[in-house]
mmCIF file of C-alpha atoms in Angstrom:
data_model
loop_
_atom_site.group_PDB
_atom_site.id
_atom_site.type_symbol
_atom_site.label_atom_id
_atom_site.label_comp_id
_atom_site.label_asym_id
_atom_site.label_seq_id
_atom_site.Cartn_x
_atom_site.Cartn_y
_atom_site.Cartn_z
ATOM 1 C CA UNK A 1277 -0.718 30.990 -4.548
ATOM 2 C CA UNK A 1278 0.099 30.266 -0.850
ATOM 3 C CA UNK A 1279 -3.398 28.472 -0.955
ATOM 4 C CA UNK A 1280 -2.402 26.062 -3.664
ATOM 5 C CA UNK A 1281 1.071 25.569 -1.654
ATOM 6 C CA UNK A 1282 -0.913 24.619 1.031
ATOM 7 C CA UNK A 1283 -3.308 22.167 -0.786
ATOM 8 C CA UNK A 1284 -0.042 20.639 -2.341
ATOM 9 C CA UNK A 1285 1.675 19.857 1.098
ATOM 10 C CA UNK A 1286 -1.699 18.720 2.537
ATOM 11 C CA UNK A 1287 -2.081 16.249 -0.540
ATOM 12 C CA UNK A 1288 1.731 14.716 0.544
ATOM 13 C CA UNK A 1289 0.730 12.915 3.559
ATOM 14 C CA UNK A 1290 -2.553 11.030 1.890
ATOM 15 C CA UNK A 1291 -0.289 10.765 -1.262
ATOM 16 C CA UNK A 1292 2.530 9.190 1.058
ATOM 17 C CA UNK A 1293 -0.059 6.508 1.804
ATOM 18 C CA UNK A 1294 -1.215 5.780 -1.274
ATOM 19 C CA UNK A 1295 2.330 5.102 -2.380
ATOM 20 C CA UNK A 1296 2.825 2.619 0.428
ATOM 21 C CA UNK A 1297 0.321 0.648 -0.611
ATOM 22 C CA UNK A 1298 0.821 1.206 -4.562
ATOM 23 C CA UNK A 1299 4.217 -0.275 -4.175
ATOM 24 C CA UNK A 1300 2.883 -3.443 -2.348
ATOM 25 C CA UNK A 1301 0.166 -4.205 -5.403
ATOM 26 C CA UNK A 1302 3.265 -3.707 -7.476
ATOM 27 C CA UNK A 1303 5.668 -6.242 -5.548
ATOM 28 C CA UNK A 1304 2.758 -9.030 -5.514
ATOM 29 C CA UNK A 1305 1.897 -7.736 -9.602
ATOM 30 C CA UNK A 1306 5.529 -8.087 -10.826
ATOM 31 C CA UNK A 1307 5.770 -11.855 -9.017
ATOM 32 C CA UNK A 1308 2.295 -13.479 -9.652
ATOM 33 C CA UNK A 1309 0.884 -11.412 -12.463
ATOM 34 C CA UNK A 1310 -1.990 -10.695 -10.274
ATOM 35 C CA UNK A 1311 -3.949 -7.743 -8.381
ATOM 36 C CA UNK A 1312 -3.972 -8.922 -4.588
ATOM 37 C CA UNK A 1313 -7.207 -7.637 -3.905
ATOM 38 C CA UNK A 1314 -7.199 -8.348 -0.462
ATOM 39 C CA UNK A 1315 -4.178 -5.992 0.192
ATOM 40 C CA UNK A 1316 -5.784 -3.218 1.790
ATOM 41 C CA UNK A 1317 -7.951 -6.211 4.266
ATOM 42 C CA UNK A 1318 -4.686 -7.332 5.168
ATOM 43 C CA UNK A 1319 -3.555 -4.257 6.233
ATOM 44 C CA UNK A 1320 -6.207 -3.251 8.234
ATOM 45 C CA UNK A 1321 -6.180 -6.365 9.912
ATOM 46 C CA UNK A 1322 -2.327 -5.700 10.608
ATOM 47 C CA UNK A 1323 -3.628 -2.348 11.826
ATOM 48 C CA UNK A 1324 -5.856 -3.806 14.575
ATOM 49 C CA UNK A 1325 -2.680 -5.955 15.652
ATOM 50 C CA UNK A 1326 -1.169 -2.898 16.376
ATOM 51 C CA UNK A 1327 -4.244 -1.249 18.186
ATOM 52 C CA UNK A 1328 -4.384 -3.640 20.361
ATOM 53 C CA UNK A 1329 -0.497 -3.903 21.360
ATOM 54 C CA UNK A 1330 -0.895 0.108 22.117
ATOM 55 C CA UNK A 1331 -4.423 0.528 23.587
ATOM 56 C CA UNK A 1332 -4.850 -3.105 25.177
ATOM 57 C CA UNK A 1333 -1.128 -4.040 26.572
ATOM 58 C CA UNK A 1334 -0.115 -0.378 27.014
ATOM 59 C CA UNK A 1335 3.318 -0.779 24.448
ATOM 60 C CA UNK A 1336 4.671 2.375 23.048
ATOM 61 C CA UNK A 1337 3.802 3.539 19.633
ATOM 62 C CA UNK A 1338 7.280 2.433 17.791
ATOM 63 C CA UNK A 1339 7.789 -0.670 19.406
ATOM 64 C CA UNK A 1340 4.504 -1.747 18.414
ATOM 65 C CA UNK A 1341 4.896 -0.802 14.985
ATOM 66 C CA UNK A 1342 8.053 -2.805 14.340
ATOM 67 C CA UNK A 1343 6.284 -6.170 16.144
ATOM 68 C CA UNK A 1344 3.062 -5.390 13.613
ATOM 69 C CA UNK A 1345 5.315 -4.899 10.647
ATOM 70 C CA UNK A 1346 6.894 -8.465 11.819
ATOM 71 C CA UNK A 1347 3.639 -9.854 12.261
ATOM 72 C CA UNK A 1348 2.654 -8.580 8.755
ATOM 73 C CA UNK A 1349 5.546 -10.134 7.296
ATOM 74 C CA UNK A 1350 4.962 -13.888 8.785
ATOM 75 C CA UNK A 1351 1.253 -13.313 7.640
ATOM 76 C CA UNK A 1352 2.057 -12.434 3.848
ATOM 77 C CA UNK A 1353 4.385 -15.362 3.716
ATOM 78 C CA UNK A 1354 2.120 -17.490 5.254
ATOM 79 C CA UNK A 1355 -0.943 -16.747 3.375
ATOM 80 C CA UNK A 1356 1.055 -17.005 0.174
ATOM 81 C CA UNK A 1357 2.603 -20.693 1.114
ATOM 82 C CA UNK A 1358 -0.936 -21.833 2.193
ATOM 83 C CA UNK A 1359 -3.595 -19.782 -0.170
ATOM 84 C CA UNK A 1360 -1.754 -18.929 -2.971
ATOM 85 C CA UNK A 1361 1.019 -21.511 -3.470
ATOM 86 C CA UNK A 1362 -1.638 -24.416 -4.364
ATOM 87 C CA UNK A 1363 -3.169 -22.466 -6.886
ATOM 88 C CA UNK A 1364 -0.331 -20.719 -8.654
ATOM 89 C CA UNK A 1365 -0.449 -22.809 -11.444
ATOM 90 C CA UNK A 1366 -4.543 -22.234 -11.981
ATOM 91 C CA UNK A 1367 -5.633 -19.516 -14.072
ATOM 92 C CA UNK A 1368 -5.423 -16.050 -12.961
ATOM 93 C CA UNK A 1369 -9.052 -15.745 -12.537
ATOM 94 C CA UNK A 1370 -8.750 -18.615 -10.140
ATOM 95 C CA UNK A 1371 -6.048 -16.758 -7.938
ATOM 96 C CA UNK A 1372 -8.202 -13.284 -8.456
ATOM 97 C CA UNK A 1373 -11.133 -15.329 -6.366
ATOM 98 C CA UNK A 1374 -8.849 -16.162 -3.935
ATOM 99 C CA UNK A 1375 -7.940 -12.870 -3.007
ATOM 100 C CA UNK A 1376 -11.264 -11.817 -3.130
ATOM 101 C CA UNK A 1377 -12.343 -14.751 -0.902
ATOM 102 C CA UNK A 1378 -9.361 -13.486 1.683
ATOM 103 C CA UNK A 1379 -11.021 -10.052 1.729
ATOM 104 C CA UNK A 1380 -14.263 -11.308 3.069
ATOM 105 C CA UNK A 1381 -12.380 -13.734 5.527
ATOM 106 C CA UNK A 1382 -10.125 -10.600 7.058
ATOM 107 C CA UNK A 1383 -13.241 -8.391 7.290
ATOM 108 C CA UNK A 1384 -14.993 -11.168 9.098
ATOM 109 C CA UNK A 1385 -12.748 -11.936 11.293
ATOM 110 C CA UNK A 1386 -11.666 -8.302 12.216
ATOM 111 C CA UNK A 1387 -15.432 -7.643 12.876
ATOM 112 C CA UNK A 1388 -15.283 -11.168 14.712
ATOM 113 C CA UNK A 1389 -12.555 -10.192 17.005
ATOM 114 C CA UNK A 1390 -12.334 -6.628 17.512
ATOM 115 C CA UNK A 1391 -16.463 -5.754 16.174
ATOM 116 C CA UNK A 1392 -17.390 -3.235 13.757
ATOM 117 C CA UNK A 1393 -17.241 0.038 16.130
ATOM 118 C CA UNK A 1394 -15.131 2.722 14.839
ATOM 119 C CA UNK A 1395 -11.965 3.054 17.226
ATOM 120 C CA UNK A 1396 -9.269 5.882 17.641
ATOM 121 C CA UNK A 1397 -6.011 5.394 16.746
ATOM 122 C CA UNK A 1398 -2.776 6.877 18.381
ATOM 123 C CA UNK A 1399 -0.744 9.058 16.083
ATOM 124 C CA UNK A 1400 3.114 9.337 16.958
ATOM 125 C CA UNK A 1401 3.312 12.592 15.746
ATOM 126 C CA UNK A 1402 2.057 15.834 17.076
ATOM 127 C CA UNK A 1403 -0.856 17.576 15.890
ATOM 128 C CA UNK A 1404 0.705 20.583 15.206
ATOM 129 C CA UNK A 1405 2.280 22.924 12.492
ATOM 130 C CA UNK A 1406 4.834 24.712 11.421
ATOM 131 C CA UNK A 1407 4.609 27.728 9.416
ATOM 132 C CA UNK A 1408 6.545 28.440 6.275
ATOM 133 C CA UNK A 1409 5.387 32.157 5.225
ATOM 134 C CA UNK A 1410 1.936 31.598 4.626
ATOM 135 C CA UNK A 1411 1.736 28.147 4.216
ATOM 136 C CA UNK A 1412 0.932 25.731 7.419
ATOM 137 C CA UNK A 1413 2.850 22.514 7.080
ATOM 138 C CA UNK A 1414 1.408 19.840 9.046
ATOM 139 C CA UNK A 1415 3.657 17.817 11.514
ATOM 140 C CA UNK A 1416 1.826 14.362 10.827
ATOM 141 C CA UNK A 1417 1.872 14.804 6.991
ATOM 142 C CA UNK A 1418 5.468 15.587 7.099
ATOM 143 C CA UNK A 1419 5.782 12.505 9.792
ATOM 144 C CA UNK A 1420 3.816 10.520 7.767
ATOM 145 C CA UNK A 1421 5.593 11.257 4.131
ATOM 146 C CA UNK A 1422 9.024 10.540 5.868
ATOM 147 C CA UNK A 1423 8.117 7.264 7.343
ATOM 148 C CA UNK A 1424 7.054 5.851 3.999
ATOM 149 C CA UNK A 1425 9.783 7.255 2.274
ATOM 150 C CA UNK A 1426 12.302 5.452 5.039
ATOM 151 C CA UNK A 1427 10.505 2.423 4.241
ATOM 152 C CA UNK A 1428 10.840 2.868 0.153
ATOM 153 C CA UNK A 1429 14.464 3.586 1.089
ATOM 154 C CA UNK A 1430 15.016 0.634 2.868
ATOM 155 C CA UNK A 1431 13.193 -1.573 0.438
ATOM 156 C CA UNK A 1432 15.168 -0.188 -2.485
ATOM 157 C CA UNK A 1433 18.356 -1.012 -0.354
ATOM 158 C CA UNK A 1434 17.126 -4.225 0.096
ATOM 159 C CA UNK A 1435 16.463 -5.080 -3.937
ATOM 160 C CA UNK A 1436 19.730 -3.265 -4.904
ATOM 161 C CA UNK A 1437 22.841 -4.976 -2.230
ATOM 162 C CA UNK A 1438 21.377 -8.246 -0.859
ATOM 163 C CA UNK A 1439 21.698 -11.521 -2.196
ATOM 164 C CA UNK A 1440 17.734 -12.403 -1.173
ATOM 165 C CA UNK A 1441 16.480 -9.111 -2.868
ATOM 166 C CA UNK A 1442 18.541 -9.912 -6.168
ATOM 167 C CA UNK A 1443 16.825 -13.699 -5.892
ATOM 168 C CA UNK A 1444 13.700 -11.751 -5.943
ATOM 169 C CA UNK A 1445 14.075 -9.678 -8.604
ATOM 170 C CA UNK A 1446 15.234 -12.730 -10.986
ATOM 171 C CA UNK A 1447 12.322 -14.590 -9.572
ATOM 172 C CA UNK A 1448 9.811 -11.994 -10.710
ATOM 173 C CA UNK A 1449 11.505 -11.611 -14.058
ATOM 174 C CA UNK A 1450 12.080 -14.838 -14.964
ATOM 175 C CA UNK A 1451 11.179 -17.699 -12.855
ATOM 176 C CA UNK A 1452 12.416 -20.254 -15.020
ATOM 177 C CA UNK A 1453 15.804 -19.619 -15.617
ATOM 178 C CA UNK A 1454 16.156 -18.511 -11.706
ATOM 179 C CA UNK A 1455 15.126 -21.913 -10.847
ATOM 180 C CA UNK A 1456 17.959 -23.123 -13.190
ATOM 181 C CA UNK A 1457 20.830 -21.583 -11.026
ATOM 182 C CA UNK A 1458 19.134 -22.670 -7.875
ATOM 183 C CA UNK A 1459 16.914 -19.969 -6.600
ATOM 184 C CA UNK A 1460 13.739 -21.554 -4.489
ATOM 185 C CA UNK A 1461 11.202 -19.147 -6.631
ATOM 186 C CA UNK A 1462 8.140 -20.161 -4.385
ATOM 187 C CA UNK A 1463 9.998 -19.101 -1.323
ATOM 188 C CA UNK A 1464 11.164 -15.756 -2.649
ATOM 189 C CA UNK A 1465 7.723 -15.428 -4.016
ATOM 190 C CA UNK A 1466 6.388 -15.828 -0.222
ATOM 191 C CA UNK A 1467 8.654 -13.323 0.737
ATOM 192 C CA UNK A 1468 7.454 -11.092 -1.874
ATOM 193 C CA UNK A 1469 3.832 -11.445 -0.314
ATOM 194 C CA UNK A 1470 5.467 -10.663 3.192
ATOM 195 C CA UNK A 1471 7.220 -7.387 1.898
ATOM 196 C CA UNK A 1472 3.700 -6.257 0.362
ATOM 197 C CA UNK A 1473 2.439 -7.218 3.771
ATOM 198 C CA UNK A 1474 4.690 -5.024 5.690
ATOM 199 C CA UNK A 1475 4.150 -2.143 3.129
ATOM 200 C CA UNK A 1476 0.448 -2.373 3.469
ATOM 201 C CA UNK A 1477 0.506 -2.602 7.549
ATOM 202 C CA UNK A 1478 2.780 1.108 7.342
ATOM 203 C CA UNK A 1479 -0.168 2.470 5.059
ATOM 204 C CA UNK A 1480 -3.187 0.977 7.553
ATOM 205 C CA UNK A 1481 -0.981 2.189 10.487
ATOM 206 C CA UNK A 1482 -0.578 5.611 8.991
ATOM 207 C CA UNK A 1483 -3.736 6.138 7.729
ATOM 208 C CA UNK A 1484 -5.774 4.638 10.770
ATOM 209 C CA UNK A 1485 -5.422 8.627 13.075
ATOM 210 C CA UNK A 1486 -7.354 10.226 10.468
ATOM 211 C CA UNK A 1487 -9.365 7.625 8.938
ATOM 212 C CA UNK A 1488 -10.167 6.053 12.507
ATOM 213 C CA UNK A 1489 -9.885 2.039 12.720
ATOM 214 C CA UNK A 1490 -12.943 0.258 11.578
ATOM 215 C CA UNK A 1491 -13.153 -2.910 9.538
ATOM 216 C CA UNK A 1492 -13.409 -1.121 6.641
ATOM 217 C CA UNK A 1493 -11.223 1.358 6.927
ATOM 218 C CA UNK A 1494 -9.034 0.488 3.728
ATOM 219 C CA UNK A 1495 -11.400 0.040 1.265
ATOM 220 C CA UNK A 1496 -11.088 2.927 -0.131
ATOM 221 C CA UNK A 1497 -7.796 3.807 0.246
ATOM 222 C CA UNK A 1498 -7.036 0.257 -2.100
ATOM 223 C CA UNK A 1499 -8.893 2.131 -5.011
ATOM 224 C CA UNK A 1500 -7.151 5.147 -4.232
ATOM 225 C CA UNK A 1501 -3.689 2.742 -4.371
ATOM 226 C CA UNK A 1502 -4.556 0.483 -7.216
ATOM 227 C CA UNK A 1503 -5.094 4.352 -9.229
ATOM 228 C CA UNK A 1504 -1.761 5.264 -8.115
ATOM 229 C CA UNK A 1505 -0.237 2.204 -9.143
ATOM 230 C CA UNK A 1506 -2.181 2.594 -12.906
ATOM 231 C CA UNK A 1507 -1.241 5.994 -12.760
ATOM 232 C CA UNK A 1508 2.353 5.076 -12.316
ATOM 233 C CA UNK A 1509 2.906 2.254 -14.151
ATOM 234 C CA UNK A 1510 1.622 -1.751 -12.167
ATOM 235 C CA UNK A 1511 4.975 -2.680 -12.994
ATOM 236 C CA UNK A 1512 7.096 0.115 -11.948
ATOM 237 C CA UNK A 1513 8.010 0.442 -8.303
ATOM 238 C CA UNK A 1514 8.898 3.752 -8.687
ATOM 239 C CA UNK A 1515 6.101 4.376 -10.509
ATOM 240 C CA UNK A 1516 3.787 3.226 -7.449
ATOM 241 C CA UNK A 1517 5.764 5.580 -5.422
ATOM 242 C CA UNK A 1518 5.478 8.211 -7.938
ATOM 243 C CA UNK A 1519 1.574 7.795 -8.932
ATOM 244 C CA UNK A 1520 0.870 7.817 -5.213
ATOM 245 C CA UNK A 1521 2.199 11.208 -4.380
ATOM 246 C CA UNK A 1522 0.763 12.601 -7.930
ATOM 247 C CA UNK A 1523 -2.529 11.462 -7.066
ATOM 248 C CA UNK A 1524 -2.537 12.433 -3.522
ATOM 249 C CA UNK A 1525 -1.878 15.947 -4.417
ATOM 250 C CA UNK A 1526 -3.901 15.928 -7.468
ATOM 251 C CA UNK A 1527 -7.225 15.123 -5.635
ATOM 252 C CA UNK A 1528 -6.264 17.392 -3.254
ATOM 253 C CA UNK A 1529 -6.296 20.342 -5.849
ATOM 254 C CA UNK A 1530 -9.073 18.798 -7.422
ATOM 255 C CA UNK A 1531 -10.794 18.727 -4.430
ATOM 256 C CA UNK A 1532 -10.286 22.282 -3.695
ATOM 257 C CA UNK A 1533 -10.285 23.969 -6.794
ATOM 258 C CA UNK A 1534 -13.246 22.181 -8.704
ATOM 259 C CA UNK A 1535 -16.769 23.203 -7.149
ATOM 260 C CA UNK A 1536 -18.905 19.975 -7.920
ATOM 261 C CA UNK A 1537 -16.165 17.713 -6.755
ATOM 262 C CA UNK A 1538 -15.162 18.806 -3.054
ATOM 263 C CA UNK A 1539 -14.118 15.918 -0.438
ATOM 264 C CA UNK A 1540 -17.077 14.028 -1.594
ATOM 265 C CA UNK A 1541 -16.465 12.774 -5.211
ATOM 266 C CA UNK A 1542 -12.526 12.361 -4.546
ATOM 267 C CA UNK A 1543 -12.993 8.363 -5.197
ATOM 268 C CA UNK A 1544 -14.778 8.537 -8.275
ATOM 269 C CA UNK A 1545 -12.205 10.898 -9.914
ATOM 270 C CA UNK A 1546 -9.844 8.390 -8.635
ATOM 271 C CA UNK A 1547 -11.907 5.652 -10.734
ATOM 272 C CA UNK A 1548 -12.130 7.817 -13.481
ATOM 273 C CA UNK A 1549 -8.326 8.146 -13.519
ATOM 274 C CA UNK A 1550 -7.709 4.167 -13.673
ATOM 275 C CA UNK A 1551 -10.081 4.451 -16.717
ATOM 276 C CA UNK A 1552 -8.536 6.800 -18.716
ATOM 277 C CA UNK A 1553 -5.205 5.527 -17.650
ATOM 278 C CA UNK A 1554 -6.079 2.314 -18.716
ATOM 279 C CA UNK A 1555 -7.590 3.707 -22.227
ATOM 280 C CA UNK A 1556 -4.704 6.081 -23.031
ATOM 281 C CA UNK A 1557 -1.443 4.785 -21.560
ATOM 282 C CA UNK A 1558 -2.371 0.841 -19.934
ATOM 283 C CA UNK A 1559 1.770 1.133 -19.222
ATOM 284 C CA UNK A 1560 1.270 4.361 -16.806
ATOM 285 C CA UNK A 1561 3.533 7.180 -16.575
ATOM 286 C CA UNK A 1562 6.466 5.080 -15.582
ATOM 287 C CA UNK A 1563 5.721 1.714 -17.011
ATOM 288 C CA UNK A 1564 7.134 0.169 -20.446
ATOM 289 C CA UNK A 1565 4.619 -0.939 -22.802
ATOM 290 C CA UNK A 1566 4.865 -5.032 -23.308
ATOM 291 C CA UNK A 1567 4.612 -6.086 -26.832
ATOM 292 C CA UNK A 1568 3.168 -9.314 -27.392
ATOM 293 C CA UNK A 1569 3.096 -11.049 -30.958
ATOM 294 C CA UNK A 1570 0.016 -12.850 -31.998
#
């Protein structure tokens, strides 16, 4: 039993990272109806910014963390206004192709600026454990989970208690009615992209100490995050967080107790989860089924 709880605790750190990136995917999907396939590459690029500030310019971790989040927000807003807004009225396929183009752009830029060399990324948390009976609790996993929890709480408070947050929610739910009452829907969507980019940056910075930093570091994580979003409900922010935690813990347990899976086949398991959920319950665990009249 202690081994079971050990695997559950170990999966919470990964689950928190999946949750942050899944929430970013859900924010953009609710606002635009499409999946931003560049979310992982944007997270990777902003993680390189944090690495540059810490390693090349001698910044402390947390000031670099905050400045990177500001950079990520500006980057997200800029991408929406410059790249996505001009094709907002085009077909969904057009917008998806634009996000795939962004994947190639950010991946190529990262390789051009920083090279494809694998680099170590510092962690702000001690590489030590606490003992709770027979269970070892990693301080790094607890710190990762705590940072994501704080970010999610701040985001929830922003949407619940600020005028801009309420305007964002209204713009995502009913853009036409929002325009009629004076909401600048275009800029609300841009802010949504900025917030999603910030969440992606959090996921990238927290993942980098264990996955290491290179231009392809977030590609597998994006698939896990997409699986988490689908599992929880692609239109449900709460579902994205819950799905990320469930996926992180579940994959850890499957890797430990199913011999042929191990650590190498976790990605195919995540893809299988996407397939099964879309087949059995397309709305996910916490999403609401959408009924369309034919």
